[in-house]
PDB file of C-alpha atoms in Angstrom:
ATOM      1  CA  LEU A 250      26.082  52.555  16.534  1.00  0.00           C
ATOM      2  CA  VAL A 251      25.758  49.431  14.386  1.00  0.00           C
ATOM      3  CA  PHE A 252      22.006  50.009  14.107  1.00  0.00           C
ATOM      4  CA  LEU A 253      22.553  53.586  12.941  1.00  0.00           C
ATOM      5  CA  LEU A 254      25.117  52.473  10.367  1.00  0.00           C
ATOM      6  CA  ALA A 255      22.730  49.818   9.108  1.00  0.00           C
ATOM      7  CA  LEU A 256      20.013  52.414   8.659  1.00  0.00           C
ATOM      8  CA  ARG A 257      22.200  54.938   6.854  1.00  0.00           C
ATOM      9  CA  VAL A 258      20.272  54.862   3.596  1.00  0.00           C
ATOM     10  CA  TYR A 259      17.662  56.988   1.909  1.00  0.00           C
ATOM     11  CA  SER A 260      15.404  54.322   0.601  1.00  0.00           C
ATOM     12  CA  GLN A 261      12.336  55.059  -1.545  1.00  0.00           C
ATOM     13  CA  ASP A 262      13.020  52.983  -4.667  1.00  0.00           C
ATOM     14  CA  VAL A 263      10.340  51.773  -7.075  1.00  0.00           C
ATOM     15  CA  LEU A 264       8.042  48.963  -5.945  1.00  0.00           C
ATOM     16  CA  PRO A 265       7.628  45.836  -8.097  1.00  0.00           C
ATOM     17  CA  SER A 266       4.595  46.064 -10.394  1.00  0.00           C
ATOM     18  CA  LYS A 267       2.804  43.261  -8.549  1.00  0.00           C
ATOM     19  CA  CYS A 268       3.197  45.088  -5.230  1.00  0.00           C
ATOM     20  CA  ARG A 269       0.377  47.637  -5.322  1.00  0.00           C
ATOM     21  CA  PRO A 270      -0.405  49.078  -1.881  1.00  0.00           C
ATOM     22  CA  PRO A 271      -3.477  51.070  -3.059  1.00  0.00           C
ATOM     23  CA  TRP A 272      -4.942  47.885  -4.565  1.00  0.00           C
ATOM     24  CA  PHE A 273      -4.246  45.980  -1.329  1.00  0.00           C
ATOM     25  CA  ALA A 274      -5.843  48.778   0.683  1.00  0.00           C
ATOM     26  CA  GLU A 275      -9.019  48.847  -1.388  1.00  0.00           C
ATOM     27  CA  ARG A 276      -9.537  45.111  -1.018  1.00  0.00           C
ATOM     28  CA  LEU A 277      -8.481  44.772   2.603  1.00  0.00           C
ATOM     29  CA  GLY A 278     -10.271  47.943   3.701  1.00  0.00           C
ATOM     30  CA  LYS A 279      -7.152  49.282   5.418  1.00  0.00           C
ATOM     31  CA  TYR A 280      -4.843  51.967   4.027  1.00  0.00           C
ATOM     32  CA  PRO A 281      -1.233  52.181   5.245  1.00  0.00           C
ATOM     33  CA  ASP A 282      -0.868  54.626   8.124  1.00  0.00           C
ATOM     34  CA  ALA A 283       2.676  55.399   9.249  1.00  0.00           C
ATOM     35  CA  LEU A 284       1.596  57.622  12.126  1.00  0.00           C
ATOM     36  CA  GLU A 285      -0.673  54.875  13.431  1.00  0.00           C
ATOM     37  CA  VAL A 286       2.361  52.594  13.624  1.00  0.00           C
ATOM     38  CA  LEU A 287       4.001  55.059  16.019  1.00  0.00           C
ATOM     39  CA  THR A 288       0.937  55.980  18.092  1.00  0.00           C
ATOM     40  CA  VAL A 289      -0.987  52.767  18.748  1.00  0.00           C
ATOM     41  CA  LYS A 290      -1.530  51.943  22.415  1.00  0.00           C
ATOM     42  CA  THR A 291       1.253  49.365  22.672  1.00  0.00           C
ATOM     43  CA  PRO A 292       3.635  50.085  19.792  1.00  0.00           C
ATOM     44  CA  LEU A 293       6.230  47.409  20.495  1.00  0.00           C
ATOM     45  CA  TYR A 294       7.367  45.459  17.461  1.00  0.00           C
ATOM     46  CA  SER A 295       9.875  42.745  16.606  1.00  0.00           C
ATOM     47  CA  LEU A 296      11.463  42.400  13.180  1.00  0.00           C
ATOM     48  CA  VAL A 297      10.770  38.826  12.073  1.00  0.00           C
ATOM     49  CA  PHE A 298      12.196  38.564   8.557  1.00  0.00           C
ATOM     50  CA  GLN A 299      13.292  40.575   5.539  1.00  0.00           C
ATOM     51  CA  SER A 300      14.004  40.003   1.858  1.00  0.00           C
ATOM     52  CA  GLU A 301      17.608  41.240   1.804  1.00  0.00           C
ATOM     53  CA  GLU A 302      20.292  39.220   3.540  1.00  0.00           C
ATOM     54  CA  PRO A 303      21.906  41.288   6.326  1.00  0.00           C
ATOM     55  CA  LYS A 304      25.474  42.335   5.654  1.00  0.00           C
ATOM     56  CA  PRO A 305      28.126  40.735   7.906  1.00  0.00           C
ATOM     57  CA  GLY A 306      28.212  42.498  11.254  1.00  0.00           C
ATOM     58  CA  LEU A 307      24.779  44.081  10.742  1.00  0.00           C
ATOM     59  CA  GLU A 308      22.562  41.099  11.544  1.00  0.00           C
ATOM     60  CA  MET A 309      20.864  42.753  14.568  1.00  0.00           C
ATOM     61  CA  ARG A 310      19.357  39.505  15.864  1.00  0.00           C
ATOM     62  CA  CYS A 311      16.086  39.841  17.772  1.00  0.00           C
ATOM     63  CA  LEU A 312      15.745  43.521  16.805  1.00  0.00           C
ATOM     64  CA  ARG A 313      12.716  45.032  18.529  1.00  0.00           C
ATOM     65  CA  THR A 314      11.406  48.334  19.717  1.00  0.00           C
ATOM     66  CA  THR A 315      11.168  48.680  23.484  1.00  0.00           C
ATOM     67  CA  ASN A 316       9.423  52.052  23.714  1.00  0.00           C
ATOM     68  CA  ILE A 317       7.916  54.639  21.388  1.00  0.00           C
ATOM     69  CA  THR A 318       7.052  58.082  22.741  1.00  0.00           C
ATOM     70  CA  VAL A 319       5.316  60.618  20.502  1.00  0.00           C
ATOM     71  CA  ASP A 320       5.522  64.378  21.039  1.00  0.00           C
ATOM     72  CA  ARG A 321       1.952  65.476  20.288  1.00  0.00           C
ATOM     73  CA  SER A 322       3.026  68.997  19.372  1.00  0.00           C
ATOM     74  CA  SER A 323       5.713  68.145  16.793  1.00  0.00           C
ATOM     75  CA  TRP A 324       4.545  64.571  16.058  1.00  0.00           C
ATOM     76  CA  PHE A 325       8.137  63.398  16.242  1.00  0.00           C
ATOM     77  CA  ALA A 326       8.618  60.056  17.955  1.00  0.00           C
ATOM     78  CA  SER A 327      11.486  58.845  20.115  1.00  0.00           C
ATOM     79  CA  VAL A 328      12.007  55.159  19.352  1.00  0.00           C
ATOM     80  CA  THR A 329      14.140  53.036  21.659  1.00  0.00           C
ATOM     81  CA  TYR A 330      15.256  49.641  20.427  1.00  0.00           C
ATOM     82  CA  GLU A 331      17.424  46.692  21.302  1.00  0.00           C
ATOM     83  CA  TYR A 332      18.978  43.740  19.553  1.00  0.00           C
ATOM     84  CA  TYR A 333      21.542  41.052  20.296  1.00  0.00           C
ATOM     85  CA  GLU A 334      25.035  40.319  19.139  1.00  0.00           C
ATOM     86  CA  PHE A 335      26.136  36.729  19.558  1.00  0.00           C
ATOM     87  CA  GLU A 336      29.794  36.028  20.196  1.00  0.00           C
ATOM     88  CA  LYS A 337      30.474  32.329  20.676  1.00  0.00           C
ATOM     89  CA  LEU A 338      28.320  31.427  23.711  1.00  0.00           C
ATOM     90  CA  GLU A 339      27.788  35.007  24.835  1.00  0.00           C
ATOM     91  CA  LYS A 340      24.658  37.035  24.062  1.00  0.00           C
ATOM     92  CA  ILE A 341      25.238  40.802  24.239  1.00  0.00           C
ATOM     93  CA  ARG A 342      22.264  43.152  24.393  1.00  0.00           C
ATOM     94  CA  ILE A 343      22.642  46.424  22.444  1.00  0.00           C
ATOM     95  CA  HIS A 344      20.383  49.442  23.101  1.00  0.00           C
ATOM     96  CA  GLY A 345      19.817  52.644  21.177  1.00  0.00           C
ATOM     97  CA  THR A 346      17.404  55.463  20.323  1.00  0.00           C
ATOM     98  CA  VAL A 347      16.397  57.128  17.057  1.00  0.00           C
ATOM     99  CA  VAL A 348      13.933  59.904  16.225  1.00  0.00           C
ATOM    100  CA  ALA A 349      11.136  59.140  13.768  1.00  0.00           C
ATOM    101  CA  SER A 350       8.810  61.312  11.729  1.00  0.00           C
ATOM    102  CA  THR A 351       6.248  60.505   9.048  1.00  0.00           C
ATOM    103  CA  ILE A 352       5.752  61.851   5.532  1.00  0.00           C
ATOM    104  CA  HIS A 353       3.125  61.517   2.808  1.00  0.00           C
ATOM    105  CA  SER A 354       4.577  59.923  -0.342  1.00  0.00           C
ATOM    106  CA  TRP A 355       1.467  58.603  -2.113  1.00  0.00           C
ATOM    107  CA  ASN A 356      -1.162  61.071  -3.329  1.00  0.00           C
ATOM    108  CA  SER A 357      -3.849  58.395  -3.247  1.00  0.00           C
ATOM    109  CA  TYR A 358      -3.507  58.031   0.531  1.00  0.00           C
ATOM    110  CA  ILE A 359      -5.117  60.204   3.170  1.00  0.00           C
ATOM    111  CA  SER A 360      -2.515  59.385   5.827  1.00  0.00           C
ATOM    112  CA  ASP A 361       1.281  59.533   5.901  1.00  0.00           C
ATOM    113  CA  ASN A 362       2.691  56.255   4.648  1.00  0.00           C
ATOM    114  CA  THR A 363       6.445  56.585   5.183  1.00  0.00           C
ATOM    115  CA  ILE A 364       8.525  56.670   8.375  1.00  0.00           C
ATOM    116  CA  GLU A 365      11.857  58.497   8.320  1.00  0.00           C
ATOM    117  CA  PHE A 366      14.483  57.888  11.005  1.00  0.00           C
ATOM    118  CA  TYR A 367      17.093  60.364  12.244  1.00  0.00           C
ATOM    119  CA  SER A 368      19.867  60.095  14.816  1.00  0.00           C
ATOM    120  CA  GLY A 369      18.429  62.985  16.840  1.00  0.00           C
ATOM    121  CA  GLN A 370      16.791  66.401  16.783  1.00  0.00           C
ATOM    122  CA  PRO A 371      16.628  68.740  14.970  1.00  0.00           C
ATOM    123  CA  LEU A 372      15.787  66.614  11.951  1.00  0.00           C
ATOM    124  CA  VAL A 373      18.329  67.888   9.449  1.00  0.00           C
ATOM    125  CA  GLY A 374      20.086  66.325   6.510  1.00  0.00           C
ATOM    126  CA  THR A 375      19.391  62.976   4.922  1.00  0.00           C
ATOM    127  CA  PRO A 376      17.472  60.530   7.117  1.00  0.00           C
ATOM    128  CA  LEU A 377      19.214  57.383   8.311  1.00  0.00           C
ATOM    129  CA  ALA A 378      16.409  55.382   6.741  1.00  0.00           C
ATOM    130  CA  SER A 379      13.073  55.798   5.041  1.00  0.00           C
ATOM    131  CA  LEU A 380      10.639  52.896   5.456  1.00  0.00           C
ATOM    132  CA  GLU A 381       7.548  52.857   3.276  1.00  0.00           C
ATOM    133  CA  VAL A 382       4.608  51.227   5.043  1.00  0.00           C
ATOM    134  CA  ILE A 383       2.999  48.875   2.523  1.00  0.00           C
ATOM    135  CA  TYR A 384       0.465  47.499   5.014  1.00  0.00           C
ATOM    136  CA  ASN A 385      -0.196  47.708   8.738  1.00  0.00           C
ATOM    137  CA  ASP A 386      -2.848  46.411  11.104  1.00  0.00           C
ATOM    138  CA  ASN A 387      -3.133  45.679  14.833  1.00  0.00           C
ATOM    139  CA  HIS A 388      -0.617  42.836  14.691  1.00  0.00           C
ATOM    140  CA  CYS A 389       1.893  43.342  11.892  1.00  0.00           C
ATOM    141  CA  ILE A 390       3.539  45.754   9.462  1.00  0.00           C
ATOM    142  CA  LEU A 391       4.996  45.226   5.996  1.00  0.00           C
ATOM    143  CA  THR A 392       7.598  47.840   5.033  1.00  0.00           C
ATOM    144  CA  LYS A 393       9.961  48.468   2.119  1.00  0.00           C
ATOM    145  CA  SER A 394      13.396  50.088   2.105  1.00  0.00           C
ATOM    146  CA  GLN A 395      16.373  49.959  -0.229  1.00  0.00           C
ATOM    147  CA  MET A 396      18.896  48.357   2.112  1.00  0.00           C
ATOM    148  CA  PHE A 397      16.637  45.813   3.832  1.00  0.00           C
ATOM    149  CA  GLY A 398      14.113  45.222   1.067  1.00  0.00           C
ATOM    150  CA  PHE A 399      10.726  44.123   2.363  1.00  0.00           C
ATOM    151  CA  GLN A 400      10.473  43.611   6.111  1.00  0.00           C
ATOM    152  CA  VAL A 401       7.750  42.102   8.273  1.00  0.00           C
ATOM    153  CA  TRP A 402       7.421  43.468  11.789  1.00  0.00           C
ATOM    154  CA  VAL A 403       5.042  41.827  14.273  1.00  0.00           C
ATOM    155  CA  THR A 404       3.880  43.114  17.638  1.00  0.00           C
ATOM    156  CA  THR A 405       6.063  41.417  20.226  1.00  0.00           C
ATOM    157  CA  SER A 406       3.042  40.486  22.332  1.00  0.00           C
ATOM    158  CA  TYR A 407       1.549  38.600  19.362  1.00  0.00           C
ATOM    159  CA  LEU A 408       4.778  36.675  18.818  1.00  0.00           C
ATOM    160  CA  THR A 409       5.055  35.679  22.470  1.00  0.00           C
ATOM    161  CA  THR A 410       1.476  34.373  22.599  1.00  0.00           C
ATOM    162  CA  LYS A 411       0.932  32.984  19.083  1.00  0.00           C
ATOM    163  CA  ASP A 412       4.431  31.930  17.968  1.00  0.00           C
ATOM    164  CA  GLU A 413       3.570  32.843  14.383  1.00  0.00           C
ATOM    165  CA  VAL A 414       3.415  35.670  11.861  1.00  0.00           C
ATOM    166  CA  PRO A 415      -0.085  36.885  10.899  1.00  0.00           C
ATOM    167  CA  TYR A 416      -1.129  35.415   7.566  1.00  0.00           C
ATOM    168  CA  THR A 417      -1.970  38.750   5.907  1.00  0.00           C
ATOM    169  CA  CYS A 418       1.549  40.135   6.287  1.00  0.00           C
ATOM    170  CA  THR A 419       3.116  36.854   5.178  1.00  0.00           C
ATOM    171  CA  LEU A 420       0.910  36.748   2.078  1.00  0.00           C
ATOM    172  CA  LEU A 421       1.600  40.372   1.126  1.00  0.00           C
ATOM    173  CA  TYR A 422       5.329  39.835   1.695  1.00  0.00           C
ATOM    174  CA  GLU A 423       5.308  36.895  -0.711  1.00  0.00           C
ATOM    175  CA  ILE A 424       3.338  38.875  -3.307  1.00  0.00           C
ATOM    176  CA  CYS A 425       5.606  41.918  -3.062  1.00  0.00           C
ATOM    177  CA  SER A 426       8.966  40.289  -2.536  1.00  0.00           C
ATOM    178  CA  GLY A 427       8.975  36.870  -4.134  1.00  0.00           C
ATOM    179  CA  LYS A 428      12.250  36.244  -2.293  1.00  0.00           C
ATOM    180  CA  ALA A 429      13.329  33.910   0.461  1.00  0.00           C
ATOM    181  CA  LYS A 430      12.898  35.135   4.019  1.00  0.00           C
ATOM    182  CA  HIS A 431      16.009  36.081   5.978  1.00  0.00           C
ATOM    183  CA  PHE A 432      14.959  35.624   9.597  1.00  0.00           C
ATOM    184  CA  VAL A 433      16.014  38.085  12.274  1.00  0.00           C
ATOM    185  CA  TYR A 434      13.659  36.655  14.896  1.00  0.00           C
ATOM    186  CA  ASN A 435      14.381  33.205  16.267  1.00  0.00           C
ATOM    187  CA  ILE A 436      12.141  31.757  18.974  1.00  0.00           C
ATOM    188  CA  ALA A 437      14.980  30.027  20.812  1.00  0.00           C
ATOM    189  CA  ASN A 438      17.116  33.171  20.992  1.00  0.00           C
ATOM    190  CA  CYS A 439      14.499  35.914  21.166  1.00  0.00           C
ATOM    191  CA  GLN A 440      11.435  34.635  22.979  1.00  0.00           C
ATOM    192  CA  ASN A 441      12.982  32.994  26.012  1.00  0.00           C
ATOM    193  CA  ASP A 442      14.015  36.352  27.399  1.00  0.00           C
ATOM    194  CA  PRO A 443      12.518  37.602  30.700  1.00  0.00           C
ATOM    195  CA  ALA A 444      12.950  41.198  29.528  1.00  0.00           C
ATOM    196  CA  GLU A 445      10.464  40.538  26.738  1.00  0.00           C
ATOM    197  CA  GLY A 446       7.554  39.739  28.995  1.00  0.00           C
ATOM    198  CA  GLY A 447       4.445  41.796  28.368  1.00  0.00           C
ATOM    199  CA  LYS A 448       5.736  43.475  25.225  1.00  0.00           C
TER     200      LYS A 448
END
């Protein structure tokens, strides 16, 4: 429930002038692809940091996807996630599911570049959130939304083996955001979790 409340925003605000996804794409040889984010072989991601400080009660520590299943007829995706709430010495695991679809919001792109999240099907009304994919590759994603600002998501398997954020996403975050990083992922709290193995 907390996750759904945190996402209850329709985001697509204007990007800073220095944050130019088409320019990034031309030079990096990789255009944003929202559907690719949902359909890659092992689409399990952890949110590492974001530009907006989480509101009290909506911190969602160690937020990560645990499964993404795409319906190949409708191209809607069922996204299951989990995060932790910390109360004194107790760590409580919270689970949930949202439905995701992709839309095309930049004419200069061939692929859809925005992911919209809904509480369930049918997809009616205003989405809970709309995340614009600024950049994505095999290891990380840079997104933009109104409530969370810029966010960097990294494949959980990369985090567990490398203990770092890929340089490209960090660089693009700094170019686009110019703000301090508010960390959601903490190695001590998030990585030493048996349930994370193999993701």
